[in-house]
Amino acid sequence: MTETHPGTEATAAGTSSPSRAFNAIGALLVLGIISLAGLLLRMPLNDFRYATALSGTPGTFSATHCHTVPAGRGTSRACTGTFVAADGGFTDRAAHLTDARIKLGKPISLQRESDGSYIRPLAAGAALDLAGAFAIVWGAAFLLVMVCVGWSSKVSVSGGLPLRLNRRPGGTVLTLLGWLYIGSGAAAVLSAAAGIVIAIAGR
């Protein structure tokens, strides 16, 4: 015969609704973080494709005029010239390139992007793009860890023990997110350092 303590059913009914609401909020936060990270990752990964010449129209650019323009608190060098596609099928006599270490009349290799802008494929740029991508993953992993920690501190399992004290799938997810957080952060720092070193070397 099952013994029922007074108030047990009322307590269960009173706590089920807040628990479901908390779980729903947690799920929405997780989906929001992942979606935002996915949108942000498109920017550095898109630049990475052009910086590594995996995308875009390759060709050569010859500057005919360069001048200094304001850029934030400093200045940047902008050059205008002619871009000729490598396959000879396209020529842009009003090509524009900013922040370029180039000499007038000296051809350099460029990639024309889908929006009509130009980028110089350099190893330093590719490394910095990777650093940006890893930094976004690091930030997303940090937020996901915070959500999981908050969720595990509120949700209880049988016996009244907090979820974080039990070896459950939630604990495994938190561990994996922790490693993702550490790994992506280290990768971002290393990629940024590599990009800076390569840029100083002029590559």
mmCIF file with all atom_site columns, C-alpha atoms in Angstrom:
data_model
loop_
_atom_site.group_PDB
_atom_site.id
_atom_site.type_symbol
_atom_site.label_atom_id
_atom_site.label_alt_id
_atom_site.label_comp_id
_atom_site.label_asym_id
_atom_site.label_entity_id
_atom_site.label_seq_id
_atom_site.pdbx_PDB_ins_code
_atom_site.Cartn_x
_atom_site.Cartn_y
_atom_site.Cartn_z
_atom_site.occupancy
_atom_site.B_iso_or_equiv
_atom_site.pdbx_formal_charge
_atom_site.auth_seq_id
_atom_site.auth_comp_id
_atom_site.auth_asym_id
_atom_site.auth_atom_id
_atom_site.pdbx_PDB_model_num
ATOM 1   C CA . MET A 1 1   ? 0.000  0.000  0.000   1.00 0.00 ? 1   MET A CA 1
ATOM 2   C CA . THR A 1 2   ? 1.396  3.363  -1.006  1.00 0.00 ? 2   THR A CA 1
ATOM 3   C CA . GLU A 1 3   ? 1.598  5.953  1.725   1.00 0.00 ? 3   GLU A CA 1
ATOM 4   C CA . THR A 1 4   ? 0.762  9.519  0.701   1.00 0.00 ? 4   THR A CA 1
ATOM 5   C CA . HIS A 1 5   ? 1.844  12.477 2.771   1.00 0.00 ? 5   HIS A CA 1
ATOM 6   C CA . PRO A 1 6   ? -0.576 15.398 3.092   1.00 0.00 ? 6   PRO A CA 1
ATOM 7   C CA . GLY A 1 7   ? 0.200  18.291 0.775   1.00 0.00 ? 7   GLY A CA 1
ATOM 8   C CA . THR A 1 8   ? 2.368  16.261 -1.607  1.00 0.00 ? 8   THR A CA 1
ATOM 9   C CA . GLU A 1 9   ? -0.026 16.512 -4.534  1.00 0.00 ? 9   GLU A CA 1
ATOM 10  C CA . ALA A 1 10  ? -0.568 20.229 -3.974  1.00 0.00 ? 10  ALA A CA 1
ATOM 11  C CA . THR A 1 11  ? 3.162  20.853 -3.859  1.00 0.00 ? 11  THR A CA 1
ATOM 12  C CA . ALA A 1 12  ? 3.772  18.937 -7.089  1.00 0.00 ? 12  ALA A CA 1
ATOM 13  C CA . ALA A 1 13  ? 0.970  20.791 -8.831  1.00 0.00 ? 13  ALA A CA 1
ATOM 14  C CA . GLY A 1 14  ? 2.262  24.127 -7.572  1.00 0.00 ? 14  GLY A CA 1
ATOM 15  C CA . THR A 1 15  ? 5.834  23.568 -8.737  1.00 0.00 ? 15  THR A CA 1
ATOM 16  C CA . SER A 1 16  ? 5.208  21.951 -12.121 1.00 0.00 ? 16  SER A CA 1
ATOM 17  C CA . SER A 1 17  ? 4.087  25.149 -13.806 1.00 0.00 ? 17  SER A CA 1
ATOM 18  C CA . PRO A 1 18  ? 7.134  27.274 -12.756 1.00 0.00 ? 18  PRO A CA 1
ATOM 19  C CA . SER A 1 19  ? 9.471  24.415 -13.709 1.00 0.00 ? 19  SER A CA 1
ATOM 20  C CA . ARG A 1 20  ? 7.968  24.182 -17.194 1.00 0.00 ? 20  ARG A CA 1
ATOM 21  C CA . ALA A 1 21  ? 8.161  27.947 -17.626 1.00 0.00 ? 21  ALA A CA 1
ATOM 22  C CA . PHE A 1 22  ? 11.805 27.950 -16.506 1.00 0.00 ? 22  PHE A CA 1
ATOM 23  C CA . ASN A 1 23  ? 12.631 25.128 -18.915 1.00 0.00 ? 23  ASN A CA 1
ATOM 24  C CA . ALA A 1 24  ? 10.925 26.975 -21.770 1.00 0.00 ? 24  ALA A CA 1
ATOM 25  C CA . ILE A 1 25  ? 12.859 30.164 -21.031 1.00 0.00 ? 25  ILE A CA 1
ATOM 26  C CA . GLY A 1 26  ? 16.109 28.199 -20.892 1.00 0.00 ? 26  GLY A CA 1
ATOM 27  C CA . ALA A 1 27  ? 15.393 26.528 -24.227 1.00 0.00 ? 27  ALA A CA 1
ATOM 28  C CA . LEU A 1 28  ? 14.599 29.886 -25.833 1.00 0.00 ? 28  LEU A CA 1
ATOM 29  C CA . LEU A 1 29  ? 17.830 31.370 -24.490 1.00 0.00 ? 29  LEU A CA 1
ATOM 30  C CA . VAL A 1 30  ? 19.851 28.468 -25.858 1.00 0.00 ? 30  VAL A CA 1
ATOM 31  C CA . LEU A 1 31  ? 18.216 28.728 -29.292 1.00 0.00 ? 31  LEU A CA 1
ATOM 32  C CA . GLY A 1 32  ? 18.702 32.499 -29.291 1.00 0.00 ? 32  GLY A CA 1
ATOM 33  C CA . ILE A 1 33  ? 22.392 32.241 -28.411 1.00 0.00 ? 33  ILE A CA 1
ATOM 34  C CA . ILE A 1 34  ? 23.055 29.587 -31.063 1.00 0.00 ? 34  ILE A CA 1
ATOM 35  C CA . SER A 1 35  ? 21.129 31.534 -33.718 1.00 0.00 ? 35  SER A CA 1
ATOM 36  C CA . LEU A 1 36  ? 22.921 34.792 -32.952 1.00 0.00 ? 36  LEU A CA 1
ATOM 37  C CA . ALA A 1 37  ? 26.311 33.073 -32.981 1.00 0.00 ? 37  ALA A CA 1
ATOM 38  C CA . GLY A 1 38  ? 25.482 31.507 -36.349 1.00 0.00 ? 38  GLY A CA 1
ATOM 39  C CA . LEU A 1 39  ? 24.588 34.894 -37.827 1.00 0.00 ? 39  LEU A CA 1
ATOM 40  C CA . LEU A 1 40  ? 27.719 36.550 -36.463 1.00 0.00 ? 40  LEU A CA 1
ATOM 41  C CA . LEU A 1 41  ? 29.967 33.717 -37.671 1.00 0.00 ? 41  LEU A CA 1
ATOM 42  C CA . ARG A 1 42  ? 28.976 34.423 -41.253 1.00 0.00 ? 42  ARG A CA 1
ATOM 43  C CA . MET A 1 43  ? 30.995 37.657 -41.278 1.00 0.00 ? 43  MET A CA 1
ATOM 44  C CA . PRO A 1 44  ? 34.492 36.388 -40.333 1.00 0.00 ? 44  PRO A CA 1
ATOM 45  C CA . LEU A 1 45  ? 34.024 33.109 -42.190 1.00 0.00 ? 45  LEU A CA 1
ATOM 46  C CA . ASN A 1 46  ? 32.926 34.967 -45.321 1.00 0.00 ? 46  ASN A CA 1
ATOM 47  C CA . ASP A 1 47  ? 36.014 37.200 -45.109 1.00 0.00 ? 47  ASP A CA 1
ATOM 48  C CA . PHE A 1 48  ? 38.141 34.108 -44.474 1.00 0.00 ? 48  PHE A CA 1
ATOM 49  C CA . ARG A 1 49  ? 36.995 32.574 -47.760 1.00 0.00 ? 49  ARG A CA 1
ATOM 50  C CA . TYR A 1 50  ? 38.117 35.644 -49.681 1.00 0.00 ? 50  TYR A CA 1
ATOM 51  C CA . ALA A 1 51  ? 41.331 36.084 -47.684 1.00 0.00 ? 51  ALA A CA 1
ATOM 52  C CA . THR A 1 52  ? 42.329 32.525 -48.587 1.00 0.00 ? 52  THR A CA 1
ATOM 53  C CA . ALA A 1 53  ? 41.214 32.968 -52.237 1.00 0.00 ? 53  ALA A CA 1
ATOM 54  C CA . LEU A 1 54  ? 38.650 30.191 -51.856 1.00 0.00 ? 54  LEU A CA 1
ATOM 55  C CA . SER A 1 55  ? 35.934 32.514 -53.137 1.00 0.00 ? 55  SER A CA 1
ATOM 56  C CA . GLY A 1 56  ? 35.716 35.555 -55.341 1.00 0.00 ? 56  GLY A CA 1
ATOM 57  C CA . THR A 1 57  ? 37.200 36.559 -58.685 1.00 0.00 ? 57  THR A CA 1
ATOM 58  C CA . PRO A 1 58  ? 41.013 36.559 -58.666 1.00 0.00 ? 58  PRO A CA 1
ATOM 59  C CA . GLY A 1 59  ? 42.903 39.206 -60.579 1.00 0.00 ? 59  GLY A CA 1
ATOM 60  C CA . THR A 1 60  ? 45.491 41.988 -60.413 1.00 0.00 ? 60  THR A CA 1
ATOM 61  C CA . PHE A 1 61  ? 45.090 45.576 -59.279 1.00 0.00 ? 61  PHE A CA 1
ATOM 62  C CA . SER A 1 62  ? 47.264 48.518 -60.354 1.00 0.00 ? 62  SER A CA 1
ATOM 63  C CA . ALA A 1 63  ? 46.827 51.716 -58.354 1.00 0.00 ? 63  ALA A CA 1
ATOM 64  C CA . THR A 1 64  ? 46.820 55.014 -60.236 1.00 0.00 ? 64  THR A CA 1
ATOM 65  C CA . HIS A 1 65  ? 46.009 57.295 -57.320 1.00 0.00 ? 65  HIS A CA 1
ATOM 66  C CA . CYS A 1 66  ? 46.274 57.009 -53.539 1.00 0.00 ? 66  CYS A CA 1
ATOM 67  C CA . HIS A 1 67  ? 45.273 59.388 -50.752 1.00 0.00 ? 67  HIS A CA 1
ATOM 68  C CA . THR A 1 68  ? 44.807 59.410 -46.990 1.00 0.00 ? 68  THR A CA 1
ATOM 69  C CA . VAL A 1 69  ? 41.307 59.271 -45.505 1.00 0.00 ? 69  VAL A CA 1
ATOM 70  C CA . PRO A 1 70  ? 40.099 59.521 -41.884 1.00 0.00 ? 70  PRO A CA 1
ATOM 71  C CA . ALA A 1 71  ? 39.531 56.175 -40.170 1.00 0.00 ? 71  ALA A CA 1
ATOM 72  C CA . GLY A 1 72  ? 38.238 56.409 -36.625 1.00 0.00 ? 72  GLY A CA 1
ATOM 73  C CA . ARG A 1 73  ? 40.828 58.257 -34.557 1.00 0.00 ? 73  ARG A CA 1
ATOM 74  C CA . GLY A 1 74  ? 43.527 57.666 -37.153 1.00 0.00 ? 74  GLY A CA 1
ATOM 75  C CA . THR A 1 75  ? 43.883 57.614 -40.906 1.00 0.00 ? 75  THR A CA 1
ATOM 76  C CA . SER A 1 76  ? 43.820 54.994 -43.643 1.00 0.00 ? 76  SER A CA 1
ATOM 77  C CA . ARG A 1 77  ? 45.254 54.846 -47.139 1.00 0.00 ? 77  ARG A CA 1
ATOM 78  C CA . ALA A 1 78  ? 42.800 54.518 -50.008 1.00 0.00 ? 78  ALA A CA 1
ATOM 79  C CA . CYS A 1 79  ? 43.808 53.754 -53.582 1.00 0.00 ? 79  CYS A CA 1
ATOM 80  C CA . THR A 1 80  ? 41.941 53.838 -56.873 1.00 0.00 ? 80  THR A CA 1
ATOM 81  C CA . GLY A 1 81  ? 43.070 51.986 -59.972 1.00 0.00 ? 81  GLY A CA 1
ATOM 82  C CA . THR A 1 82  ? 42.334 49.225 -62.449 1.00 0.00 ? 82  THR A CA 1
ATOM 83  C CA . PHE A 1 83  ? 41.421 45.643 -61.618 1.00 0.00 ? 83  PHE A CA 1
ATOM 84  C CA . VAL A 1 84  ? 41.797 42.989 -64.321 1.00 0.00 ? 84  VAL A CA 1
ATOM 85  C CA . ALA A 1 85  ? 40.335 39.522 -63.728 1.00 0.00 ? 85  ALA A CA 1
ATOM 86  C CA . ALA A 1 86  ? 42.777 36.656 -64.057 1.00 0.00 ? 86  ALA A CA 1
ATOM 87  C CA . ASP A 1 87  ? 40.715 35.033 -66.796 1.00 0.00 ? 87  ASP A CA 1
ATOM 88  C CA . GLY A 1 88  ? 40.584 38.305 -68.735 1.00 0.00 ? 88  GLY A CA 1
ATOM 89  C CA . GLY A 1 89  ? 36.810 38.404 -68.702 1.00 0.00 ? 89  GLY A CA 1
ATOM 90  C CA . PHE A 1 90  ? 36.367 41.417 -66.464 1.00 0.00 ? 90  PHE A CA 1
ATOM 91  C CA . THR A 1 91  ? 38.035 44.830 -66.060 1.00 0.00 ? 91  THR A CA 1
ATOM 92  C CA . ASP A 1 92  ? 37.169 47.491 -63.488 1.00 0.00 ? 92  ASP A CA 1
ATOM 93  C CA . ARG A 1 93  ? 38.911 50.821 -64.154 1.00 0.00 ? 93  ARG A CA 1
ATOM 94  C CA . ALA A 1 94  ? 37.442 52.400 -61.021 1.00 0.00 ? 94  ALA A CA 1
ATOM 95  C CA . ALA A 1 95  ? 38.445 49.740 -58.497 1.00 0.00 ? 95  ALA A CA 1
ATOM 96  C CA . HIS A 1 96  ? 38.828 51.053 -54.962 1.00 0.00 ? 96  HIS A CA 1
ATOM 97  C CA . LEU A 1 97  ? 40.945 49.576 -52.178 1.00 0.00 ? 97  LEU A CA 1
ATOM 98  C CA . THR A 1 98  ? 41.436 50.913 -48.643 1.00 0.00 ? 98  THR A CA 1
ATOM 99  C CA . ASP A 1 99  ? 44.163 50.342 -46.078 1.00 0.00 ? 99  ASP A CA 1
ATOM 100 C CA . ALA A 1 100 ? 46.505 48.909 -48.666 1.00 0.00 ? 100 ALA A CA 1
ATOM 101 C CA . ARG A 1 101 ? 50.289 48.749 -48.548 1.00 0.00 ? 101 ARG A CA 1
ATOM 102 C CA . ILE A 1 102 ? 50.809 49.145 -52.254 1.00 0.00 ? 102 ILE A CA 1
ATOM 103 C CA . LYS A 1 103 ? 52.870 51.282 -54.595 1.00 0.00 ? 103 LYS A CA 1
ATOM 104 C CA . LEU A 1 104 ? 51.502 53.244 -57.521 1.00 0.00 ? 104 LEU A CA 1
ATOM 105 C CA . GLY A 1 105 ? 51.642 51.290 -60.751 1.00 0.00 ? 105 GLY A CA 1
ATOM 106 C CA . LYS A 1 106 ? 52.815 48.058 -59.075 1.00 0.00 ? 106 LYS A CA 1
ATOM 107 C CA . PRO A 1 107 ? 50.297 45.239 -59.691 1.00 0.00 ? 107 PRO A CA 1
ATOM 108 C CA . ILE A 1 108 ? 49.128 43.207 -56.703 1.00 0.00 ? 108 ILE A CA 1
ATOM 109 C CA . SER A 1 109 ? 46.837 40.197 -56.419 1.00 0.00 ? 109 SER A CA 1
ATOM 110 C CA . LEU A 1 110 ? 43.271 40.858 -55.266 1.00 0.00 ? 110 LEU A CA 1
ATOM 111 C CA . GLN A 1 111 ? 39.985 39.016 -54.895 1.00 0.00 ? 111 GLN A CA 1
ATOM 112 C CA . ARG A 1 112 ? 36.785 40.689 -56.060 1.00 0.00 ? 112 ARG A CA 1
ATOM 113 C CA . GLU A 1 113 ? 33.960 39.926 -53.648 1.00 0.00 ? 113 GLU A CA 1
ATOM 114 C CA . SER A 1 114 ? 30.356 39.267 -54.612 1.00 0.00 ? 114 SER A CA 1
ATOM 115 C CA . ASP A 1 115 ? 29.335 42.793 -53.550 1.00 0.00 ? 115 ASP A CA 1
ATOM 116 C CA . GLY A 1 116 ? 31.907 44.406 -55.838 1.00 0.00 ? 116 GLY A CA 1
ATOM 117 C CA . SER A 1 117 ? 34.455 45.258 -53.144 1.00 0.00 ? 117 SER A CA 1
ATOM 118 C CA . TYR A 1 118 ? 38.050 44.035 -53.151 1.00 0.00 ? 118 TYR A CA 1
ATOM 119 C CA . ILE A 1 119 ? 40.210 42.264 -50.634 1.00 0.00 ? 119 ILE A CA 1
ATOM 120 C CA . ARG A 1 120 ? 43.860 41.335 -50.678 1.00 0.00 ? 120 ARG A CA 1
ATOM 121 C CA . PRO A 1 121 ? 44.345 37.612 -49.941 1.00 0.00 ? 121 PRO A CA 1
ATOM 122 C CA . LEU A 1 122 ? 46.866 37.565 -47.123 1.00 0.00 ? 122 LEU A CA 1
ATOM 123 C CA . ALA A 1 123 ? 47.723 34.967 -44.492 1.00 0.00 ? 123 ALA A CA 1
ATOM 124 C CA . ALA A 1 124 ? 47.524 37.643 -41.780 1.00 0.00 ? 124 ALA A CA 1
ATOM 125 C CA . GLY A 1 125 ? 43.964 38.530 -42.742 1.00 0.00 ? 125 GLY A CA 1
ATOM 126 C CA . ALA A 1 126 ? 42.937 34.863 -42.798 1.00 0.00 ? 126 ALA A CA 1
ATOM 127 C CA . ALA A 1 127 ? 44.417 34.312 -39.320 1.00 0.00 ? 127 ALA A CA 1
ATOM 128 C CA . LEU A 1 128 ? 42.605 37.352 -37.911 1.00 0.00 ? 128 LEU A CA 1
ATOM 129 C CA . ASP A 1 129 ? 39.345 36.195 -39.496 1.00 0.00 ? 129 ASP A CA 1
ATOM 130 C CA . LEU A 1 130 ? 39.774 32.841 -37.759 1.00 0.00 ? 130 LEU A CA 1
ATOM 131 C CA . ALA A 1 131 ? 40.470 34.673 -34.498 1.00 0.00 ? 131 ALA A CA 1
ATOM 132 C CA . GLY A 1 132 ? 37.184 36.533 -34.919 1.00 0.00 ? 132 GLY A CA 1
ATOM 133 C CA . ALA A 1 133 ? 35.293 33.301 -35.605 1.00 0.00 ? 133 ALA A CA 1
ATOM 134 C CA . PHE A 1 134 ? 36.793 31.560 -32.564 1.00 0.00 ? 134 PHE A CA 1
ATOM 135 C CA . ALA A 1 135 ? 36.023 34.621 -30.428 1.00 0.00 ? 135 ALA A CA 1
ATOM 136 C CA . ILE A 1 136 ? 32.349 34.405 -31.408 1.00 0.00 ? 136 ILE A CA 1
ATOM 137 C CA . VAL A 1 137 ? 32.273 30.689 -30.532 1.00 0.00 ? 137 VAL A CA 1
ATOM 138 C CA . TRP A 1 138 ? 33.976 31.498 -27.228 1.00 0.00 ? 138 TRP A CA 1
ATOM 139 C CA . GLY A 1 139 ? 31.370 34.121 -26.378 1.00 0.00 ? 139 GLY A CA 1
ATOM 140 C CA . ALA A 1 140 ? 28.507 31.802 -27.313 1.00 0.00 ? 140 ALA A CA 1
ATOM 141 C CA . ALA A 1 141 ? 29.986 28.954 -25.270 1.00 0.00 ? 141 ALA A CA 1
ATOM 142 C CA . PHE A 1 142 ? 30.343 31.268 -22.271 1.00 0.00 ? 142 PHE A CA 1
ATOM 143 C CA . LEU A 1 143 ? 26.691 32.309 -22.463 1.00 0.00 ? 143 LEU A CA 1
ATOM 144 C CA . LEU A 1 144 ? 25.565 28.691 -22.892 1.00 0.00 ? 144 LEU A CA 1
ATOM 145 C CA . VAL A 1 145 ? 27.586 27.655 -19.852 1.00 0.00 ? 145 VAL A CA 1
ATOM 146 C CA . MET A 1 146 ? 25.926 30.407 -17.823 1.00 0.00 ? 146 MET A CA 1
ATOM 147 C CA . VAL A 1 147 ? 22.477 29.268 -18.966 1.00 0.00 ? 147 VAL A CA 1
ATOM 148 C CA . CYS A 1 148 ? 23.236 25.639 -18.122 1.00 0.00 ? 148 CYS A CA 1
ATOM 149 C CA . VAL A 1 149 ? 24.636 26.513 -14.697 1.00 0.00 ? 149 VAL A CA 1
ATOM 150 C CA . GLY A 1 150 ? 21.569 28.612 -13.915 1.00 0.00 ? 150 GLY A CA 1
ATOM 151 C CA . TRP A 1 151 ? 19.250 25.870 -15.130 1.00 0.00 ? 151 TRP A CA 1
ATOM 152 C CA . SER A 1 152 ? 21.027 23.102 -13.196 1.00 0.00 ? 152 SER A CA 1
ATOM 153 C CA . SER A 1 153 ? 20.954 25.141 -9.994  1.00 0.00 ? 153 SER A CA 1
ATOM 154 C CA . LYS A 1 154 ? 17.160 25.464 -10.198 1.00 0.00 ? 154 LYS A CA 1
ATOM 155 C CA . VAL A 1 155 ? 16.067 22.091 -11.495 1.00 0.00 ? 155 VAL A CA 1
ATOM 156 C CA . SER A 1 156 ? 15.983 19.193 -9.040  1.00 0.00 ? 156 SER A CA 1
ATOM 157 C CA . VAL A 1 157 ? 15.787 15.484 -9.657  1.00 0.00 ? 157 VAL A CA 1
ATOM 158 C CA . SER A 1 158 ? 14.484 12.627 -7.551  1.00 0.00 ? 158 SER A CA 1
ATOM 159 C CA . GLY A 1 159 ? 15.747 12.765 -4.011  1.00 0.00 ? 159 GLY A CA 1
ATOM 160 C CA . GLY A 1 160 ? 15.896 16.545 -3.992  1.00 0.00 ? 160 GLY A CA 1
ATOM 161 C CA . LEU A 1 161 ? 19.502 16.716 -5.225  1.00 0.00 ? 161 LEU A CA 1
ATOM 162 C CA . PRO A 1 162 ? 20.397 19.538 -7.636  1.00 0.00 ? 162 PRO A CA 1
ATOM 163 C CA . LEU A 1 163 ? 21.043 18.349 -11.183 1.00 0.00 ? 163 LEU A CA 1
ATOM 164 C CA . ARG A 1 164 ? 24.647 19.507 -11.099 1.00 0.00 ? 164 ARG A CA 1
ATOM 165 C CA . LEU A 1 165 ? 25.336 17.045 -8.283  1.00 0.00 ? 165 LEU A CA 1
ATOM 166 C CA . ASN A 1 166 ? 24.117 14.073 -10.296 1.00 0.00 ? 166 ASN A CA 1
ATOM 167 C CA . ARG A 1 167 ? 25.878 12.361 -13.165 1.00 0.00 ? 167 ARG A CA 1
ATOM 168 C CA . ARG A 1 168 ? 23.204 13.024 -15.757 1.00 0.00 ? 168 ARG A CA 1
ATOM 169 C CA . PRO A 1 169 ? 23.303 14.037 -19.454 1.00 0.00 ? 169 PRO A CA 1
ATOM 170 C CA . GLY A 1 170 ? 23.047 17.690 -18.348 1.00 0.00 ? 170 GLY A CA 1
ATOM 171 C CA . GLY A 1 171 ? 26.379 17.365 -16.565 1.00 0.00 ? 171 GLY A CA 1
ATOM 172 C CA . THR A 1 172 ? 27.965 15.926 -19.696 1.00 0.00 ? 172 THR A CA 1
ATOM 173 C CA . VAL A 1 173 ? 26.664 18.816 -21.798 1.00 0.00 ? 173 VAL A CA 1
ATOM 174 C CA . LEU A 1 174 ? 28.053 21.312 -19.301 1.00 0.00 ? 174 LEU A CA 1
ATOM 175 C CA . THR A 1 175 ? 31.439 19.604 -19.412 1.00 0.00 ? 175 THR A CA 1
ATOM 176 C CA . LEU A 1 176 ? 31.506 19.664 -23.219 1.00 0.00 ? 176 LEU A CA 1
ATOM 177 C CA . LEU A 1 177 ? 30.535 23.336 -23.244 1.00 0.00 ? 177 LEU A CA 1
ATOM 178 C CA . GLY A 1 178 ? 33.304 24.034 -20.755 1.00 0.00 ? 178 GLY A CA 1
ATOM 179 C CA . TRP A 1 179 ? 35.876 22.428 -23.042 1.00 0.00 ? 179 TRP A CA 1
ATOM 180 C CA . LEU A 1 180 ? 34.425 24.325 -26.016 1.00 0.00 ? 180 LEU A CA 1
ATOM 181 C CA . TYR A 1 181 ? 34.718 27.560 -24.065 1.00 0.00 ? 181 TYR A CA 1
ATOM 182 C CA . ILE A 1 182 ? 38.350 26.909 -23.123 1.00 0.00 ? 182 ILE A CA 1
ATOM 183 C CA . GLY A 1 183 ? 39.353 25.551 -26.535 1.00 0.00 ? 183 GLY A CA 1
ATOM 184 C CA . SER A 1 184 ? 37.759 28.320 -28.586 1.00 0.00 ? 184 SER A CA 1
ATOM 185 C CA . GLY A 1 185 ? 39.234 30.991 -26.317 1.00 0.00 ? 185 GLY A CA 1
ATOM 186 C CA . ALA A 1 186 ? 42.724 29.536 -26.667 1.00 0.00 ? 186 ALA A CA 1
ATOM 187 C CA . ALA A 1 187 ? 42.281 29.199 -30.445 1.00 0.00 ? 187 ALA A CA 1
ATOM 188 C CA . ALA A 1 188 ? 41.142 32.829 -30.706 1.00 0.00 ? 188 ALA A CA 1
ATOM 189 C CA . VAL A 1 189 ? 44.202 34.079 -28.831 1.00 0.00 ? 189 VAL A CA 1
ATOM 190 C CA . LEU A 1 190 ? 46.602 31.919 -30.837 1.00 0.00 ? 190 LEU A CA 1
ATOM 191 C CA . SER A 1 191 ? 45.021 32.907 -34.159 1.00 0.00 ? 191 SER A CA 1
ATOM 192 C CA . ALA A 1 192 ? 45.135 36.602 -33.267 1.00 0.00 ? 192 ALA A CA 1
ATOM 193 C CA . ALA A 1 193 ? 48.768 36.316 -32.205 1.00 0.00 ? 193 ALA A CA 1
ATOM 194 C CA . ALA A 1 194 ? 49.626 34.492 -35.432 1.00 0.00 ? 194 ALA A CA 1
ATOM 195 C CA . GLY A 1 195 ? 47.825 37.143 -37.474 1.00 0.00 ? 195 GLY A CA 1
ATOM 196 C CA . ILE A 1 196 ? 49.726 39.961 -35.769 1.00 0.00 ? 196 ILE A CA 1
ATOM 197 C CA . VAL A 1 197 ? 53.083 38.233 -36.253 1.00 0.00 ? 197 VAL A CA 1
ATOM 198 C CA . ILE A 1 198 ? 52.358 37.501 -39.923 1.00 0.00 ? 198 ILE A CA 1
ATOM 199 C CA . ALA A 1 199 ? 51.172 41.080 -40.474 1.00 0.00 ? 199 ALA A CA 1
ATOM 200 C CA . ILE A 1 200 ? 54.412 42.433 -38.969 1.00 0.00 ? 200 ILE A CA 1
ATOM 201 C CA . ALA A 1 201 ? 56.311 40.129 -41.310 1.00 0.00 ? 201 ALA A CA 1
ATOM 202 C CA . GLY A 1 202 ? 54.370 41.686 -44.189 1.00 0.00 ? 202 GLY A CA 1
ATOM 203 C CA . ARG A 1 203 ? 52.483 38.608 -45.400 1.00 0.00 ? 203 ARG A CA 1
#
